[in-house]
Amino acid sequence: MPKVNVTIDGKQIQAEAGSSVLEAAQAAGVAIPTLCHHPALKPEGNCRMCLVEVERQRNLQASCVFPVSEGMVVHTHSPKVMEARKFVLELLLSDHPTDCMTCEATGDCVLQDLAYQYDAKVGKYYGGAKHDYAIDDTNPFFVRDYNKCILCRRCVRACDQINGVEALGVAERGFSSQIIAGLGGTMEESRCEFCGMCVEVCPTGALMPVGTMKQGRYWEFKHTTTVCPYCGVGCNLDVLSKGDKIIRTRSAWDKAPNYGWTCVKGRFGLDFVNNPNRFTTPLIKRDGQFVEASWDEALDLVADKLSAIALEHGPDAVGFLASAKCTNEENYLMMKLARGVVGTNNVDHCARL
Ligand code: SF4
Ligand code: SF4
Ligand code: SF4
């Protein structure tokens, strides 16, 4: 890739031709604040937080969509830039609940962090219209509070560009602009698959998983990178826990094979771990009722039944179904049990194509 010479905040660097000023700055270790930008999504330049001053340009430029060019000189934190960013933030806060004390997103909100960083005042612009949307908690996975939406369109792009579903869009124009699902109904009425990518990329408390409500503050959670237990794809997840309770799944963006994407099970289904209805011991049916049994009792019973059927009707009267929730090694052992011990090739796997 050819390089161009660029000066960012007095630092002379070589940047890849065609890259954005934001990318060049990040590569040079210069931090530029963003709201609508997300590394996994195509840049749009709609929030205007990443504005920078580029010499010989009349206006401030959105660095996430402005390409570098030979000899370009950029100022990322000049007084003009800082004033413009603060203005953007104060306009956003003028139509925002700013109930950070009780908001579930506190500690994990880009808007809150930037308002603090830029000393943006909540009441700078007052007296104008404010949105008063009804909170949508009709689906079992996440709550939509568009009073906290900053219309960054991260959710819309994530649903389109990462999940490929296009369940979300923006309706109306100007102050009436609003994120909608499908034709403006509930999530369930739309094409949503509840993968949760929109929730993952939302920079505010507009989209929050039901499972995190009143479970604690973000900084109280322990992060553990682990493999989803649900299927053989083996997605990597960043699991947030508090004590012995799993609170939430976040994307492990840099980890194969899923690079941040998960389906509904990995994103919202790990609460089964703490479900009190989980079986903790084998059950054996006696006199029509399931009763608790030891592992030895259960395994002896299964071995006796399988042997009896195989002896009476032949090994092919028995079949084995393995599970994608098990490890490769466990599935291999199931195959050995079927073929090597019982003597049948009737062994299959739920994830076989
Ligand atoms: S979304 Fe962010 S800025 Fe808005 S109330 Fe919640 S924590 Fe505060
Ligand atoms: S949960 Fe997934 S499918 Fe549904 S709107 Fe969000 S990104 Fe789209
Ligand atoms: S719901 Fe969240 S991600 Fe979607 S536009 Fe609003 S603030 Fe951005």
Coordinates of C-alpha atoms and ligand atoms in Angstrom, one line a residue:
M1 CA 0.0 0.0 0.0
P2 CA 1.6 3.4 -1.0
K3 CA 2.2 5.9 1.8
V4 CA 1.7 9.6 2.1
N5 CA 3.4 12.1 4.4
V6 CA 1.1 13.7 6.9
T7 CA 1.6 15.9 9.9
I8 CA -0.8 15.4 12.8
D9 CA -0.4 17.7 15.8
G10 CA 3.1 18.4 14.8
K11 CA 4.0 14.8 14.5
Q12 CA 5.3 13.8 11.0
I13 CA 4.0 10.3 10.1
Q14 CA 3.5 8.2 7.0
A15 CA 0.0 7.0 6.5
E16 CA -1.5 4.6 4.1
A17 CA -2.9 6.3 1.1
G18 CA -6.7 6.1 1.1
S19 CA -6.9 5.8 4.9
S20 CA -8.9 8.3 6.9
V21 CA -7.4 11.0 9.0
L22 CA -8.9 9.2 12.0
E23 CA -7.2 5.9 11.1
A24 CA -3.9 7.7 10.5
A25 CA -4.1 9.5 13.8
Q26 CA -4.9 6.3 15.7
A27 CA -2.0 4.6 14.0
A28 CA 0.2 7.5 15.2
G29 CA -1.1 7.2 18.8
V30 CA -3.2 10.4 18.6
A31 CA -6.7 9.9 20.1
I32 CA -9.6 11.6 18.4
P33 CA -13.0 11.3 20.2
T34 CA -15.9 9.6 18.3
L35 CA -19.5 8.8 18.9
C36 CA -21.0 7.4 15.6
H37 CA -17.7 5.7 14.6
H38 CA -17.1 2.0 15.4
P39 CA -14.1 0.1 14.1
A40 CA -16.4 -2.8 12.9
L41 CA -18.7 -0.5 10.9
K42 CA -18.3 1.6 7.8
P43 CA -17.7 5.2 8.8
E44 CA -20.5 7.8 8.3
G45 CA -19.3 11.0 9.8
N46 CA -22.7 11.9 11.1
C47 CA -22.0 12.8 14.8
R48 CA -19.3 15.5 14.1
M49 CA -17.4 14.6 17.3
C50 CA -14.3 13.6 15.3
L51 CA -14.0 17.0 13.7
V52 CA -10.4 18.2 13.1
E53 CA -8.8 21.2 11.6
V54 CA -7.0 20.5 8.3
E55 CA -4.8 23.3 6.9
R56 CA -6.0 24.8 3.6
Q57 CA -9.6 23.5 4.3
R58 CA -12.2 26.1 4.8
N59 CA -14.3 24.1 7.3
L60 CA -13.6 21.6 10.1
Q61 CA -13.6 18.0 8.7
A62 CA -15.0 14.8 10.1
S63 CA -11.8 12.8 10.4
C64 CA -13.5 9.4 10.2
V65 CA -14.5 10.1 6.5
F66 CA -11.8 12.6 5.4
P67 CA -8.9 10.8 3.5
V68 CA -5.3 11.7 4.1
S69 CA -3.3 13.2 1.3
E70 CA 0.4 14.0 0.6
G71 CA 1.6 17.0 2.7
M72 CA -1.6 17.3 4.8
V73 CA -1.3 19.1 8.1
V74 CA -3.9 18.3 10.7
H75 CA -4.7 19.7 14.1
T76 CA -6.8 17.4 16.3
H77 CA -7.1 19.5 19.4
S78 CA -6.9 23.1 18.4
P79 CA -9.2 25.6 20.3
K80 CA -11.5 25.8 17.3
V81 CA -11.9 22.0 17.3
M82 CA -12.4 21.7 21.0
E83 CA -15.1 24.4 20.9
A84 CA -16.9 22.6 18.0
R85 CA -16.9 19.3 19.9
K86 CA -18.2 20.8 23.0
F87 CA -20.9 22.5 21.0
V88 CA -21.9 19.2 19.5
L89 CA -22.1 17.6 23.0
E90 CA -24.1 20.4 24.5
L91 CA -26.6 20.2 21.6
L92 CA -27.0 16.4 22.2
L93 CA -27.4 17.0 26.0
S94 CA -30.1 19.6 25.3
D95 CA -32.4 16.8 24.3
H96 CA -31.2 14.0 26.6
P97 CA -32.6 12.8 29.9
T98 CA -29.1 13.1 31.5
D99 CA -30.3 10.8 34.4
C100 CA -26.8 9.4 34.6
M101 CA -27.3 8.7 38.4
T102 CA -29.8 6.0 37.7
C103 CA -29.1 5.2 34.1
E104 CA -28.0 1.6 33.5
A105 CA -25.3 2.7 31.1
T106 CA -23.4 4.8 33.6
G107 CA -19.7 3.9 33.4
D108 CA -20.2 2.3 30.0
C109 CA -21.5 5.4 28.0
V110 CA -19.4 7.2 25.4
L111 CA -21.6 10.3 25.7
Q112 CA -21.2 10.5 29.4
D113 CA -17.4 10.1 29.1
L114 CA -17.1 12.7 26.4
A115 CA -19.4 15.2 28.3
Y116 CA -17.1 14.8 31.3
Q117 CA -13.9 15.1 29.1
Y118 CA -15.2 18.3 27.3
D119 CA -16.9 19.8 30.3
A120 CA -20.1 20.0 28.3
K121 CA -22.9 21.6 30.3
V122 CA -26.3 20.0 30.5
G123 CA -28.4 23.2 30.6
K124 CA -26.5 25.3 28.0
Y125 CA -29.4 25.1 25.5
Y126 CA -32.8 24.9 27.2
G127 CA -36.4 25.7 26.4
G128 CA -36.4 23.8 23.1
A129 CA -38.5 20.8 22.3
K130 CA -37.5 17.5 23.9
H131 CA -38.4 14.0 22.9
D132 CA -40.6 12.0 25.2
Y133 CA -40.7 8.5 23.7
A134 CA -42.4 5.6 25.4
I135 CA -39.8 3.0 26.6
D136 CA -40.2 -0.2 24.7
D137 CA -39.7 -3.3 26.9
T138 CA -41.9 -5.6 25.0
N139 CA -39.2 -8.1 23.9
P140 CA -37.5 -10.4 26.4
F141 CA -33.9 -9.4 25.5
F142 CA -33.3 -5.7 25.4
V143 CA -35.0 -2.4 26.3
R144 CA -35.3 0.4 23.8
D145 CA -35.2 3.9 25.4
Y146 CA -34.9 6.3 22.4
N147 CA -34.9 9.3 24.7
K148 CA -31.3 8.4 25.1
C149 CA -30.7 7.8 21.4
I150 CA -28.2 10.2 19.7
L151 CA -29.1 9.0 16.2
C152 CA -25.5 7.8 15.6
R153 CA -26.9 4.9 13.4
R154 CA -24.5 2.4 14.8
C155 CA -27.3 0.0 15.5
V156 CA -28.7 0.4 12.0
R157 CA -25.3 -0.2 10.4
A158 CA -24.5 -3.2 12.8
C159 CA -27.8 -4.9 11.9
D160 CA -27.1 -4.3 8.2
Q161 CA -23.3 -4.7 7.9
I162 CA -22.5 -7.3 10.6
N163 CA -25.7 -9.3 11.0
G164 CA -27.1 -8.8 7.4
V165 CA -30.7 -8.6 8.6
E166 CA -31.6 -4.9 8.1
A167 CA -34.3 -4.9 10.8
L168 CA -33.6 -1.3 11.7
G169 CA -33.9 2.0 9.9
V170 CA -34.4 5.7 10.5
A171 CA -37.8 7.2 10.0
E172 CA -38.7 10.8 9.5
R173 CA -36.3 13.7 9.2
G174 CA -34.7 16.5 11.3
F175 CA -35.9 16.6 14.9
S176 CA -38.5 13.9 14.2
S177 CA -35.8 11.4 13.1
Q178 CA -36.2 8.2 15.0
I179 CA -34.8 4.7 14.9
I180 CA -37.5 2.2 14.0
A181 CA -37.6 -1.6 13.7
G182 CA -39.3 -2.9 10.6
L183 CA -42.1 -0.5 9.7
G184 CA -42.2 1.1 13.2
G185 CA -43.6 -1.6 15.4
T186 CA -42.1 -3.8 18.0
M187 CA -38.8 -5.7 17.6
E188 CA -40.8 -9.0 17.4
E189 CA -42.8 -7.6 14.4
S190 CA -39.6 -6.8 12.5
R191 CA -37.1 -9.1 11.0
C192 CA -35.0 -9.0 14.1
E193 CA -33.2 -12.2 15.1
F194 CA -32.2 -10.8 18.5
C195 CA -28.5 -11.2 17.9
G196 CA -27.9 -8.2 20.0
M197 CA -25.3 -6.5 17.8
C198 CA -27.3 -3.3 17.9
V199 CA -27.2 -3.4 21.7
E200 CA -23.4 -4.1 21.7
V201 CA -22.5 -1.1 19.5
C202 CA -24.9 1.4 21.0
P203 CA -22.8 4.1 22.7
T204 CA -25.4 5.2 25.2
G205 CA -28.2 3.7 27.4
A206 CA -30.7 3.7 24.5
L207 CA -30.4 -0.1 24.1
M208 CA -29.8 -2.1 27.2
P209 CA -30.0 -5.9 27.8
V210 CA -32.8 -6.8 30.2
G211 CA -30.4 -9.1 32.1
T212 CA -28.2 -6.2 33.2
M213 CA -31.0 -4.2 34.8
K214 CA -30.2 -3.3 38.4
Q215 CA -27.4 -5.9 38.5
G216 CA -24.6 -3.4 39.3
R217 CA -22.4 -0.9 37.7
Y218 CA -20.2 -1.7 34.7
W219 CA -17.0 -1.2 36.7
E220 CA -18.1 -3.8 39.2
F221 CA -18.2 -6.6 36.6
K222 CA -15.4 -9.0 36.0
H223 CA -14.6 -9.7 32.3
T224 CA -13.7 -13.2 31.2
T225 CA -13.0 -14.2 27.6
T226 CA -14.4 -17.6 27.1
V227 CA -16.0 -19.9 24.5
C228 CA -19.8 -20.0 24.1
P229 CA -21.1 -23.3 25.4
Y230 CA -24.1 -23.5 23.0
C231 CA -22.8 -24.9 19.7
G232 CA -19.9 -26.2 17.7
V233 CA -19.0 -22.8 16.1
G234 CA -17.3 -22.0 19.4
C235 CA -17.7 -18.2 19.4
N236 CA -15.5 -16.3 21.7
L237 CA -17.3 -14.1 24.1
D238 CA -16.4 -11.5 26.7
V239 CA -18.5 -12.6 29.7
L240 CA -19.3 -10.0 32.4
S241 CA -19.9 -11.5 35.8
K242 CA -20.5 -10.3 39.4
G243 CA -19.7 -12.8 42.1
D244 CA -20.8 -16.1 40.8
K245 CA -23.5 -14.6 38.5
I246 CA -23.2 -14.1 34.8
I247 CA -24.6 -10.6 34.0
R248 CA -23.9 -9.9 30.3
T249 CA -22.1 -11.0 27.2
R250 CA -20.0 -8.4 25.3
S251 CA -18.3 -8.9 22.0
A252 CA -14.7 -10.1 21.9
W253 CA -14.0 -8.2 18.7
D254 CA -10.4 -9.4 18.1
K255 CA -11.1 -13.1 18.6
A256 CA -11.8 -15.8 16.0
P257 CA -14.0 -17.3 14.8
N258 CA -16.8 -14.8 15.3
Y259 CA -14.9 -11.5 15.7
G260 CA -17.5 -9.9 17.8
W261 CA -20.7 -11.3 16.3
T262 CA -22.8 -13.8 18.3
C263 CA -26.3 -15.2 17.8
V264 CA -29.1 -14.8 20.3
K265 CA -28.0 -17.7 22.4
G266 CA -24.4 -16.5 23.1
R267 CA -25.6 -12.9 23.5
F268 CA -28.6 -13.4 25.8
G269 CA -28.8 -17.1 26.7
L270 CA -26.0 -17.6 29.3
D271 CA -28.3 -16.9 32.2
F272 CA -29.0 -20.7 32.1
V273 CA -25.9 -21.0 34.2
N274 CA -27.6 -19.5 37.2
N275 CA -31.0 -21.0 36.5
P276 CA -32.3 -22.8 39.7
N277 CA -34.2 -25.3 37.4
R278 CA -31.0 -26.8 36.0
F279 CA -30.4 -30.5 36.6
T280 CA -27.6 -31.0 39.0
T281 CA -28.0 -34.8 39.3
P282 CA -29.1 -37.6 37.0
L283 CA -32.8 -38.6 37.1
I284 CA -34.1 -42.1 36.7
K285 CA -37.8 -43.0 36.1
R286 CA -39.2 -45.2 38.8
D287 CA -42.8 -46.1 38.9
G288 CA -43.6 -43.4 36.3
Q289 CA -41.8 -40.7 38.3
F290 CA -38.3 -39.2 37.8
V291 CA -36.2 -39.6 40.9
E292 CA -32.7 -38.4 41.7
A293 CA -30.0 -40.9 41.2
S294 CA -26.2 -41.1 41.5
W295 CA -24.0 -41.0 38.3
D296 CA -23.1 -44.7 38.9
E297 CA -26.7 -45.7 39.1
A298 CA -27.6 -43.8 35.9
L299 CA -24.6 -45.0 33.9
D300 CA -25.2 -48.7 35.0
L301 CA -28.8 -48.4 33.9
V302 CA -28.0 -47.0 30.5
A303 CA -25.3 -49.7 30.0
D304 CA -27.7 -52.5 31.0
K305 CA -30.4 -51.2 28.7
L306 CA -28.1 -50.7 25.7
S307 CA -26.5 -54.1 26.1
A308 CA -29.9 -55.8 26.4
I309 CA -31.2 -54.1 23.2
A310 CA -28.0 -54.8 21.2
L311 CA -28.0 -58.5 22.3
E312 CA -31.6 -59.1 21.5
H313 CA -32.0 -57.1 18.3
G314 CA -28.4 -56.6 17.1
P315 CA -26.0 -53.5 17.4
D316 CA -27.8 -51.6 14.7
A317 CA -30.9 -51.4 16.9
V318 CA -29.0 -48.8 18.9
G319 CA -28.2 -45.3 17.8
F320 CA -26.1 -42.5 19.3
L321 CA -26.6 -38.8 19.0
A322 CA -23.7 -36.5 20.0
S323 CA -24.0 -32.9 21.0
A324 CA -22.4 -29.7 19.7
K325 CA -22.4 -28.5 23.3
C326 CA -19.7 -31.2 24.0
T327 CA -16.0 -30.9 23.2
N328 CA -14.4 -32.5 20.2
E329 CA -12.9 -35.0 22.5
E330 CA -16.2 -36.0 24.1
N331 CA -17.8 -36.4 20.7
Y332 CA -14.9 -38.5 19.6
L333 CA -15.4 -40.8 22.6
M334 CA -19.1 -41.0 21.7
M335 CA -18.1 -42.3 18.2
K336 CA -15.7 -44.8 19.8
L337 CA -18.5 -46.0 22.1
A338 CA -20.8 -46.5 19.2
R339 CA -18.4 -48.1 16.8
G340 CA -15.9 -49.8 19.0
V341 CA -18.0 -50.9 22.0
V342 CA -21.5 -51.4 20.7
G343 CA -20.5 -52.2 17.1
T344 CA -22.8 -49.9 15.2
N345 CA -22.2 -47.0 12.8
N346 CA -25.5 -45.4 13.9
V347 CA -23.8 -42.3 15.3
D348 CA -24.6 -38.8 14.4
H349 CA -24.2 -35.2 15.5
C350 CA -26.7 -32.4 15.7
A351 CA -24.4 -30.0 13.9
R352 CA -23.6 -32.3 10.9
L353 CA -24.3 -30.6 7.6
Ligands
SF4_1 S1 -27.2 7.3 28.3 FE1 -25.2 8.0 29.1 S2 -25.4 10.3 29.1 FE2 -27.5 9.4 28.9 S3 -28.3 9.2 31.0 FE3 -27.3 7.3 30.5 S4 -25.2 7.4 31.2 FE4 -26.1 9.5 31.1
SF4_2 S1 -30.8 -7.7 17.6 FE1 -29.6 -8.2 15.8 S2 -31.1 -8.6 14.2 FE2 -32.2 -7.5 15.8 S3 -32.2 -5.4 15.3 FE3 -30.4 -5.7 16.6 S4 -28.7 -6.2 15.2 FE4 -30.6 -6.4 14.0
SF4_3 S1 -30.1 3.4 19.5 FE1 -28.0 3.6 20.1 S2 -26.8 2.9 18.4 FE2 -28.9 3.3 17.6 S3 -28.8 5.3 16.8 FE3 -29.5 5.5 18.9 S4 -27.7 5.8 20.2 FE4 -27.0 5.1 18.2

